[in-house]
C-alpha cells in the first residue's frame, strides 16, 4: 500500500505486474526480495492470542504444515495470475490433485476423468479414489458425446487436462464447464501445460485449477510442488485437508516457485515461439511423418487453441518414419536435448512416450489414444532453435 493513500496499486494491475509484485508481505527489515521463512512454528504474544489463532478466530501463523508466509506469498501471487479467489500450495502436482479430490469428493460420488490425462492422475483416481467408494469413468478428451453419456446423477467432478500430452489435443473448457454446471458437478482443469500465462480456465467457467508447479512454474527443473486454486469455500476445504493430512509445500520450494512466476510469461512466450518455429520446420523434414502441435494451422485443435490460449506452449510431438526402433535410434542419436521425461525446463527434453510415460498402457489402449510407437515428444526449452534443429538432424541421421 502506498504511504500517501490507501489505494492498492495492484487492484487493477496487469498480469506482468501481478507476476512480480502480487502477494508480497514485507517484514520490518525492509528487504526488497521476498524472504524465505524457514521456520516450522511461530511465537504467540499471549495465551489469549495463541487460543485465538488456533481456533481460527484470529488469522495468523500457527505451524508451517498449513501456514507459512513464503507459501502464502506464492499462493497469493499464483491466485492473482489465475484470477482465483484463493490458492493452496502443495508438496507436488499429484498432492494438489489428491487434495482437491479428498477435499471435494465423498464416497458414492462419481468422477468423469479424461482418458488423456497425466498417467499418474489416472492411477490416483482409478486405483485410490475407487478404494474409498468413488466411481470413476474415463472418456477420451475430445469425445464430447462420451462425456455427456458418462454423466450420472451422482457425478460430482469432471477432470481434464488441456492441451493433452503428448498429442496437444485441445478441449473446449467453456463447453465442458457448461456440461459440469448442467449436472451440478465441478470442472477441474489441470493447467500445467499452459500455465496462467497462456490460459485461464477459471475465466472460462472451470471451478478448480490444479498445477504441477514442478514444470513451467519452476521452469528450471529444481523443485517438486503443486497448487490448487478456486473459490474460497472450496479452498477452505483443501486447507483443512492439508492441515489434517499434511502434503504441504516447503517454504524453500515456495520461494523458488514464487521467483519462477516473475519470469513465467516471458518464458512461456519464448517456449511457445521456439516450439512453433521447430514444429513448422519439422513438418518439412524428410523422415518426419506427422507433427502434433496446436500452433500448426492444420492441427484439429488449432482454431480452439487460438480462442482459448494466448499461445500454444512448449510441448510438441512427431512421428518419425518407421516404428519404435526408428524412434529409439532418433532419440539415441540426439546429443543436445536432455533425454528425460520431465518438461517445463529451460533445457529442451526429449522422450519416447510409448515406452516411458505411456508404457503402462496396453498396445490397444495406446493405439486408441494415438500414442504411436514412432512418436517422439519434445518439450522445447530456451536454447537457440537452430541448435535444436541441428540436434534433430543428428537424430534423423541416426535412423537406419
Ligand atoms: C507432472 C505432472 C503432474 C504431476 O505433478 P508432480 O509435480 O510431478 O507431482 C500432473 N499433471 C501434469 C499435466 C503433469 O505434467
XYZ file of C-alpha atoms and ligand atoms in Angstrom:
415
model
C 0.000 0.000 0.000
C 1.176 3.494 -0.762
C 2.194 5.787 2.049
C 0.172 8.612 0.525
C -3.197 6.926 0.228
C -4.982 3.635 0.725
C -5.327 2.760 -2.920
C -3.974 -0.715 -3.729
C -1.830 -0.261 -6.873
C -2.362 -3.934 -7.723
C -6.159 -3.783 -7.617
C -6.414 -3.245 -11.366
C -2.875 -4.288 -12.338
C -1.996 -6.306 -15.440
C -0.597 -9.838 -15.458
C 3.055 -8.799 -15.824
C 2.786 -6.518 -12.815
C 0.998 -9.110 -10.681
C 3.638 -11.703 -11.625
C 6.401 -9.708 -9.938
C 4.514 -7.910 -7.178
C 1.342 -9.715 -6.054
C 1.363 -11.290 -2.623
C 4.421 -9.516 -1.173
C 4.384 -9.292 2.636
C 7.305 -7.154 3.753
C 8.799 -7.510 7.201
C 10.199 -4.693 9.364
C 13.690 -5.448 7.980
C 12.952 -3.560 4.775
C 14.015 -6.389 2.458
C 13.215 -5.894 -1.207
C 13.148 -9.513 -2.428
C 10.749 -11.914 -0.779
C 12.363 -13.731 2.185
C 12.297 -17.495 2.789
C 10.517 -18.126 6.089
C 12.458 -21.199 7.160
C 10.506 -21.811 10.340
C 8.222 -24.653 11.327
C 6.342 -22.721 14.011
C 5.501 -19.205 15.235
C 5.549 -17.354 18.551
C 2.312 -16.161 20.128
C 2.333 -12.873 22.033
C -0.058 -14.130 24.714
C -2.011 -17.197 25.745
C -5.194 -15.490 24.553
C -3.653 -14.883 21.133
C -2.490 -18.490 20.885
C -6.029 -19.661 21.581
C -7.496 -17.245 19.045
C -5.041 -18.290 16.312
C -5.575 -21.991 16.984
C -9.324 -21.660 16.792
C -9.106 -19.531 13.670
C -10.892 -16.617 15.369
C -7.830 -14.502 14.537
C -5.871 -15.172 11.379
C -2.140 -15.617 11.749
C 0.619 -18.157 11.562
C 0.420 -21.257 13.700
C 2.500 -24.035 12.188
C 4.059 -24.448 8.755
C 2.116 -27.584 7.891
C -0.621 -25.135 6.899
C 0.551 -21.554 7.483
C 3.852 -20.233 6.155
C 4.408 -16.695 4.827
C 6.594 -17.828 1.884
C 3.988 -20.362 0.819
C 1.261 -17.742 1.309
C 3.087 -15.243 -0.890
C 3.375 -17.879 -3.624
C -0.309 -18.787 -3.235
C -1.489 -15.192 -3.391
C 0.629 -14.421 -6.435
C -0.490 -17.520 -8.339
C -4.119 -16.791 -7.379
C -3.736 -13.276 -8.799
C -2.391 -14.699 -12.083
C -5.113 -17.363 -12.417
C -7.841 -14.941 -11.380
C -8.740 -17.216 -8.458
C -10.252 -16.211 -5.118
C -7.705 -18.390 -3.354
C -4.852 -20.852 -3.888
C -3.304 -23.608 -1.804
C 0.299 -24.726 -2.337
C 1.025 -28.469 -2.073
C 4.040 -30.767 -1.956
C 3.686 -31.875 -5.604
C 1.314 -31.762 -8.544
C -0.036 -35.164 -7.534
C -0.739 -33.974 -3.994
C -2.600 -30.992 -5.496
C -4.869 -33.398 -7.379
C -5.169 -35.667 -4.326
C -6.022 -32.688 -2.088
C -8.712 -31.454 -4.474
C -10.208 -34.944 -4.717
C -10.117 -35.649 -0.977
C -11.472 -32.230 -0.073
C -14.284 -32.101 -2.626
C -15.424 -35.719 -3.126
C -17.137 -38.209 -0.864
C -17.920 -41.924 -1.028
C -20.693 -42.553 -3.554
C -19.638 -39.693 -5.837
C -18.826 -40.257 -9.482
C -15.924 -38.670 -11.360
C -15.570 -38.413 -15.137
C -11.883 -38.129 -15.973
C -10.325 -37.524 -19.358
C -8.577 -40.635 -20.662
C -5.771 -38.363 -21.867
C -4.505 -37.012 -18.541
C -1.101 -37.489 -16.897
C -0.769 -41.264 -16.285
C -0.336 -40.929 -12.523
C -3.578 -38.936 -12.374
C -5.357 -41.892 -13.999
C -3.869 -44.137 -11.293
C -4.822 -41.735 -8.492
C -8.474 -41.853 -9.486
C -8.583 -45.470 -10.710
C -6.511 -47.142 -8.005
C -7.052 -44.994 -4.909
C -10.244 -42.928 -5.114
C -12.139 -46.096 -6.123
C -10.888 -47.752 -2.891
C -12.959 -45.221 -0.970
C -16.168 -45.692 -2.888
C -15.700 -43.039 -5.583
C -16.816 -44.251 -9.003
C -14.607 -43.255 -11.925
C -15.296 -43.218 -15.685
C -12.652 -42.424 -18.298
C -13.607 -40.705 -21.557
C -11.372 -39.594 -24.464
C -10.701 -35.866 -24.057
C -12.405 -34.801 -27.286
C -15.362 -37.227 -27.197
C -17.990 -34.662 -26.157
C -20.854 -37.142 -26.651
C -18.941 -39.604 -24.493
C -18.659 -37.041 -21.685
C -22.362 -36.312 -21.937
C -23.239 -40.018 -21.915
C -20.966 -40.632 -18.908
C -22.813 -38.143 -16.680
C -24.837 -39.719 -13.834
C -26.992 -38.288 -11.049
C -24.043 -38.738 -8.649
C -21.432 -37.160 -10.938
C -19.617 -34.639 -8.739
C -16.452 -33.871 -10.693
C -15.163 -33.641 -14.273
C -11.388 -33.704 -14.567
C -9.367 -32.846 -17.671
C -6.042 -31.552 -18.900
C -5.786 -29.334 -21.998
C -3.775 -29.281 -24.186
C -3.179 -33.011 -23.815
C 0.173 -34.736 -23.557
C 1.759 -35.624 -25.974
C -0.638 -35.015 -28.916
C -1.689 -31.439 -27.982
C -5.412 -32.153 -28.278
C -7.428 -29.127 -27.162
C -10.667 -29.380 -25.139
C -13.265 -26.607 -25.093
C -13.100 -25.531 -21.432
C -16.195 -23.299 -21.612
C -18.288 -26.117 -23.118
C -17.036 -28.603 -20.530
C -17.779 -26.088 -17.753
C -21.343 -25.789 -19.064
C -21.705 -29.578 -19.050
C -20.443 -29.674 -15.448
C -22.867 -26.910 -14.384
C -25.797 -28.667 -16.072
C -25.122 -31.642 -13.809
C -24.203 -29.751 -10.648
C -20.660 -31.044 -10.863
C -17.308 -29.272 -10.549
C -14.956 -28.907 -13.516
C -11.305 -29.369 -12.521
C -8.669 -28.378 -15.102
C -5.002 -29.346 -14.870
C -3.415 -26.180 -16.290
C 0.162 -27.428 -16.067
C 0.988 -27.247 -19.794
C -0.273 -23.708 -20.422
C 0.033 -22.039 -17.003
C -1.945 -18.815 -16.389
C 0.468 -17.060 -18.744
C -1.315 -18.722 -21.705
C -4.684 -19.953 -20.432
C -7.009 -19.051 -17.549
C -9.539 -21.872 -17.082
C -11.439 -20.160 -14.228
C -12.343 -17.248 -16.502
C -13.718 -19.819 -18.969
C -16.001 -21.305 -16.299
C -13.886 -24.010 -14.657
C -14.346 -24.352 -10.882
C -10.917 -25.601 -9.868
C -7.441 -25.363 -11.404
C -4.618 -27.689 -10.375
C -0.936 -27.293 -11.172
C 2.242 -29.230 -11.089
C 4.495 -26.288 -10.189
C 7.370 -28.676 -10.876
C 7.059 -27.890 -14.571
C 6.800 -24.386 -16.041
C 6.150 -22.520 -12.786
C 9.585 -23.553 -11.564
C 10.807 -23.511 -15.139
C 14.310 -24.709 -14.369
C 13.751 -28.238 -13.087
C 14.730 -27.683 -9.453
C 11.769 -28.345 -7.136
C 8.676 -30.534 -6.898
C 5.444 -28.780 -5.922
C 1.846 -28.082 -6.854
C -1.182 -25.894 -6.262
C -4.974 -25.985 -6.153
C -6.960 -22.835 -6.997
C -10.599 -21.825 -6.978
C -13.342 -20.298 -4.853
C -12.688 -19.571 -1.180
C -15.283 -22.102 0.041
C -13.532 -24.893 -1.876
C -10.035 -23.781 -0.864
C -11.102 -23.748 2.801
C -11.837 -27.474 2.385
C -8.476 -28.031 0.687
C -6.643 -26.227 3.519
C -8.454 -28.401 6.066
C -7.288 -31.477 4.163
C -3.721 -30.113 4.118
C -3.821 -29.261 7.826
C -5.094 -32.753 8.624
C -3.134 -34.886 6.179
C -0.002 -32.835 5.557
C 1.050 -32.817 1.850
C 2.475 -29.344 2.385
C 4.671 -27.188 0.125
C 8.019 -26.341 1.734
C 8.954 -22.682 2.278
C 12.075 -23.070 0.157
C 10.177 -24.595 -2.766
C 7.503 -21.892 -2.457
C 10.224 -19.270 -2.779
C 11.693 -20.929 -5.893
C 8.220 -21.110 -7.475
C 7.478 -17.529 -6.449
C 10.584 -16.327 -8.258
C 9.614 -18.575 -11.191
C 6.300 -16.751 -11.506
C 8.189 -13.483 -12.081
C 9.558 -14.725 -15.413
C 6.719 -17.124 -16.295
C 5.104 -15.069 -19.049
C 8.417 -14.235 -20.724
C 9.487 -17.863 -20.584
C 6.138 -19.180 -21.865
C 6.311 -16.740 -24.763
C 9.818 -17.937 -25.619
C 8.929 -21.646 -25.235
C 5.890 -21.084 -27.466
C 7.784 -19.107 -30.118
C 10.547 -21.714 -30.364
C 8.113 -24.655 -30.356
C 6.118 -23.103 -33.211
C 9.273 -22.487 -35.220
C 10.514 -26.026 -34.614
C 7.095 -27.555 -35.425
C 6.863 -25.699 -38.729
C 10.412 -26.725 -39.613
C 9.826 -30.374 -38.595
C 6.881 -30.584 -40.994
C 9.296 -30.004 -43.887
C 11.898 -32.594 -42.841
C 12.165 -35.824 -44.811
C 11.872 -38.690 -42.318
C 9.283 -36.871 -40.180
C 5.800 -38.304 -40.849
C 3.456 -36.168 -38.764
C 3.834 -33.265 -36.326
C 1.402 -32.668 -33.464
C 1.332 -29.077 -32.208
C -1.781 -26.930 -31.809
C 0.090 -23.951 -33.257
C 0.126 -25.619 -36.680
C -2.804 -24.417 -38.767
C -3.681 -27.990 -39.841
C -3.870 -29.276 -36.244
C -7.528 -30.136 -35.417
C -7.340 -28.076 -32.204
C -5.783 -25.007 -33.808
C -8.846 -22.742 -34.021
C -9.973 -23.579 -30.489
C -6.460 -23.109 -29.102
C -6.316 -19.681 -30.771
C -9.519 -18.702 -28.962
C -8.742 -20.243 -25.618
C -4.982 -19.787 -25.270
C -2.765 -16.779 -25.907
C -0.033 -19.020 -27.384
C 0.465 -22.739 -27.977
C 3.012 -23.744 -25.326
C 6.313 -25.570 -25.415
C 5.375 -29.228 -25.927
C 5.129 -30.875 -29.341
C 5.383 -34.395 -30.665
C 6.001 -36.016 -34.017
C 6.285 -39.386 -35.693
C 9.438 -40.489 -37.418
C 9.214 -42.765 -40.451
C 9.400 -46.350 -39.149
C 8.375 -47.807 -35.802
C 9.703 -47.980 -32.261
C 13.210 -48.859 -33.393
C 13.421 -45.747 -35.559
C 12.130 -43.573 -32.687
C 14.713 -45.039 -30.304
C 17.505 -44.568 -32.881
C 16.380 -40.976 -33.328
C 16.439 -40.246 -29.591
C 19.765 -42.023 -29.068
C 21.189 -40.037 -31.993
C 20.494 -36.640 -30.434
C 23.282 -35.026 -28.389
C 21.989 -31.668 -27.122
C 18.459 -32.341 -25.903
C 18.149 -33.957 -22.456
C 16.711 -37.468 -22.577
C 14.282 -37.250 -19.655
C 10.540 -37.441 -19.135
C 10.345 -34.064 -17.388
C 9.110 -30.946 -19.161
C 8.760 -27.254 -18.486
C 12.505 -26.749 -18.183
C 14.849 -24.184 -19.728
C 16.658 -27.238 -21.141
C 14.863 -28.986 -24.001
C 13.829 -32.536 -23.142
C 13.059 -35.491 -25.403
C 11.271 -38.746 -24.612
C 9.635 -41.784 -26.257
C 6.089 -41.787 -24.816
C 5.054 -45.322 -25.870
C 7.796 -46.971 -23.787
C 8.008 -44.466 -20.905
C 5.241 -42.049 -19.903
C 2.575 -44.178 -21.613
C 4.359 -47.534 -21.179
C 1.823 -48.827 -18.655
C -0.959 -48.698 -21.246
C -1.639 -51.802 -23.335
C -0.857 -51.682 -27.057
C -4.620 -51.472 -27.733
C -5.006 -48.527 -25.323
C -2.061 -46.742 -26.925
C -3.471 -47.339 -30.403
C -6.815 -45.903 -29.280
C -5.139 -42.868 -27.758
C -2.942 -42.294 -30.810
C 0.346 -42.916 -28.960
C 2.135 -44.467 -31.931
C 5.362 -46.473 -31.470
C 7.152 -43.986 -33.736
C 6.054 -40.957 -31.670
C 8.696 -38.716 -30.070
C 7.843 -35.863 -27.652
C 9.940 -32.743 -27.322
C 9.394 -30.138 -24.605
C 11.106 -27.158 -26.192
C 13.374 -25.220 -23.829
C 15.073 -21.881 -24.151
C 18.066 -22.825 -26.342
C 18.566 -21.274 -29.780
C 16.206 -23.030 -32.197
C 18.939 -23.546 -34.813
C 20.868 -25.679 -32.310
C 17.748 -27.756 -31.647
C 17.279 -28.193 -35.399
C 20.879 -29.408 -35.716
C 20.166 -31.930 -32.958
C 17.017 -33.154 -34.721
C 19.095 -33.625 -37.889
C 21.610 -35.673 -35.877
C 18.702 -37.807 -34.658
C 17.259 -38.284 -38.132
C 20.691 -39.230 -39.499
C 20.957 -41.963 -36.847
C 17.851 -43.772 -38.125
C 18.768 -46.590 -40.420
C 3.955 -33.665 -13.876
C 2.504 -33.533 -13.982
C 1.666 -33.788 -12.889
C 2.206 -34.281 -11.566
O 2.978 -33.328 -10.954
P 4.163 -33.664 -9.927
O 4.644 -32.335 -9.515
O 5.172 -34.478 -10.688
O 3.563 -34.464 -8.811
C 0.311 -33.575 -13.045
N -0.212 -33.155 -14.212
C 0.563 -32.911 -15.286
C -0.063 -32.445 -16.543
C 1.936 -33.093 -15.214
O 2.700 -32.865 -16.299
